[in-house]
Amino acid sequence: MAGVEVKNVGSPDETRSFGGKGEGAVLDVSGHSVLYGRFDPGWRWSEHIKPIAGTEKCEATHLIYCISGRMKIVHDDGSEGEIGPGDVTAIEPGHDAWVVGDEPCISIDFGGYRQYAQSGS
């Protein structure tokens, strides 16, 4: 790689469906995976990604910046939070999440979990 690498979410390395309720644009930047996601109203991890991942809860580690919309996250340890525009959140494996309201949640995940929304993830 050169000293500077620039990629655009409009031309991702890969796209993934979020169970018919949104999609993710995956970019590999200098050995790091970045996921630009659109989660549509009605999206819920346990309904739309669980069948793809085949795990009981989301087992990804996330480091998310929320651009627009809102998302609720509930962790197995009892902690929970709701993110909205401008919020940054770190989420450990073992959680469920869903879109709050009638606006898509747009976010960028720098967590580096390359397998998100793939079989066995």
mmCIF file of C-alpha atoms in Angstrom, residues 12-68:
data_model
loop_
_atom_site.group_PDB
_atom_site.id
_atom_site.type_symbol
_atom_site.label_atom_id
_atom_site.label_comp_id
_atom_site.label_asym_id
_atom_site.label_seq_id
_atom_site.Cartn_x
_atom_site.Cartn_y
_atom_site.Cartn_z
ATOM 1 C CA PRO A 12 -17.210 -0.661 -1.651
ATOM 2 C CA ASP A 13 -15.090 -3.787 -1.917
ATOM 3 C CA GLU A 14 -18.204 -5.782 -1.035
ATOM 4 C CA THR A 15 -21.858 -5.247 -0.107
ATOM 5 C CA ARG A 16 -23.954 -7.359 2.263
ATOM 6 C CA SER A 17 -27.690 -7.575 2.749
ATOM 7 C CA PHE A 18 -28.990 -7.132 6.277
ATOM 8 C CA GLY A 19 -31.813 -9.634 5.878
ATOM 9 C CA GLY A 20 -33.811 -7.398 3.554
ATOM 10 C CA LYS A 21 -33.811 -4.504 6.064
ATOM 11 C CA GLY A 22 -30.713 -2.620 4.970
ATOM 12 C CA GLU A 23 -27.221 -3.304 3.727
ATOM 13 C CA GLY A 24 -23.584 -2.823 4.502
ATOM 14 C CA ALA A 25 -20.769 -1.551 2.351
ATOM 15 C CA VAL A 26 -17.490 -3.225 3.350
ATOM 16 C CA LEU A 27 -14.246 -1.416 2.643
ATOM 17 C CA ASP A 28 -10.793 -2.838 3.263
ATOM 18 C CA VAL A 29 -8.508 0.098 4.002
ATOM 19 C CA SER A 30 -4.851 -0.573 4.687
ATOM 20 C CA GLY A 31 -5.636 -3.959 6.221
ATOM 21 C CA HIS A 32 -8.596 -2.667 8.283
ATOM 22 C CA SER A 33 -12.229 -3.518 7.605
ATOM 23 C CA VAL A 34 -14.740 -0.689 7.792
ATOM 24 C CA LEU A 35 -18.499 -1.256 7.524
ATOM 25 C CA TYR A 36 -20.756 1.565 6.339
ATOM 26 C CA GLY A 37 -24.216 0.347 7.288
ATOM 27 C CA ARG A 38 -27.805 1.326 6.563
ATOM 28 C CA PHE A 39 -30.251 -0.330 8.945
ATOM 29 C CA ASP A 40 -33.844 0.248 7.853
ATOM 30 C CA PRO A 41 -36.805 0.830 10.196
ATOM 31 C CA GLY A 42 -37.943 -2.522 11.579
ATOM 32 C CA TRP A 43 -34.424 -4.020 11.452
ATOM 33 C CA ARG A 44 -33.453 -6.107 14.471
ATOM 34 C CA TRP A 45 -30.284 -8.213 14.751
ATOM 35 C CA SER A 46 -32.125 -11.183 16.299
ATOM 36 C CA GLU A 47 -34.622 -11.248 13.417
ATOM 37 C CA HIS A 48 -32.586 -10.234 10.368
ATOM 38 C CA ILE A 49 -28.946 -11.194 11.020
ATOM 39 C CA LYS A 50 -29.280 -14.136 13.449
ATOM 40 C CA PRO A 51 -30.438 -16.484 10.649
ATOM 41 C CA ILE A 52 -27.373 -15.455 8.622
ATOM 42 C CA ALA A 53 -24.864 -15.586 11.484
ATOM 43 C CA GLY A 54 -26.214 -18.747 13.115
ATOM 44 C CA THR A 55 -25.372 -17.476 16.614
ATOM 45 C CA GLU A 56 -27.760 -16.713 19.465
ATOM 46 C CA LYS A 57 -26.505 -13.128 19.869
ATOM 47 C CA CYS A 58 -24.267 -10.845 17.830
ATOM 48 C CA GLU A 59 -20.711 -11.999 18.485
ATOM 49 C CA ALA A 60 -19.040 -9.023 16.806
ATOM 50 C CA THR A 61 -17.003 -6.352 18.545
ATOM 51 C CA HIS A 62 -18.101 -2.945 17.297
ATOM 52 C CA LEU A 63 -16.689 0.576 17.401
ATOM 53 C CA ILE A 64 -19.472 2.602 15.790
ATOM 54 C CA TYR A 65 -20.006 6.222 14.804
ATOM 55 C CA CYS A 66 -23.708 6.967 14.208
ATOM 56 C CA ILE A 67 -24.407 9.392 11.362
ATOM 57 C CA SER A 68 -28.221 9.431 11.448
#
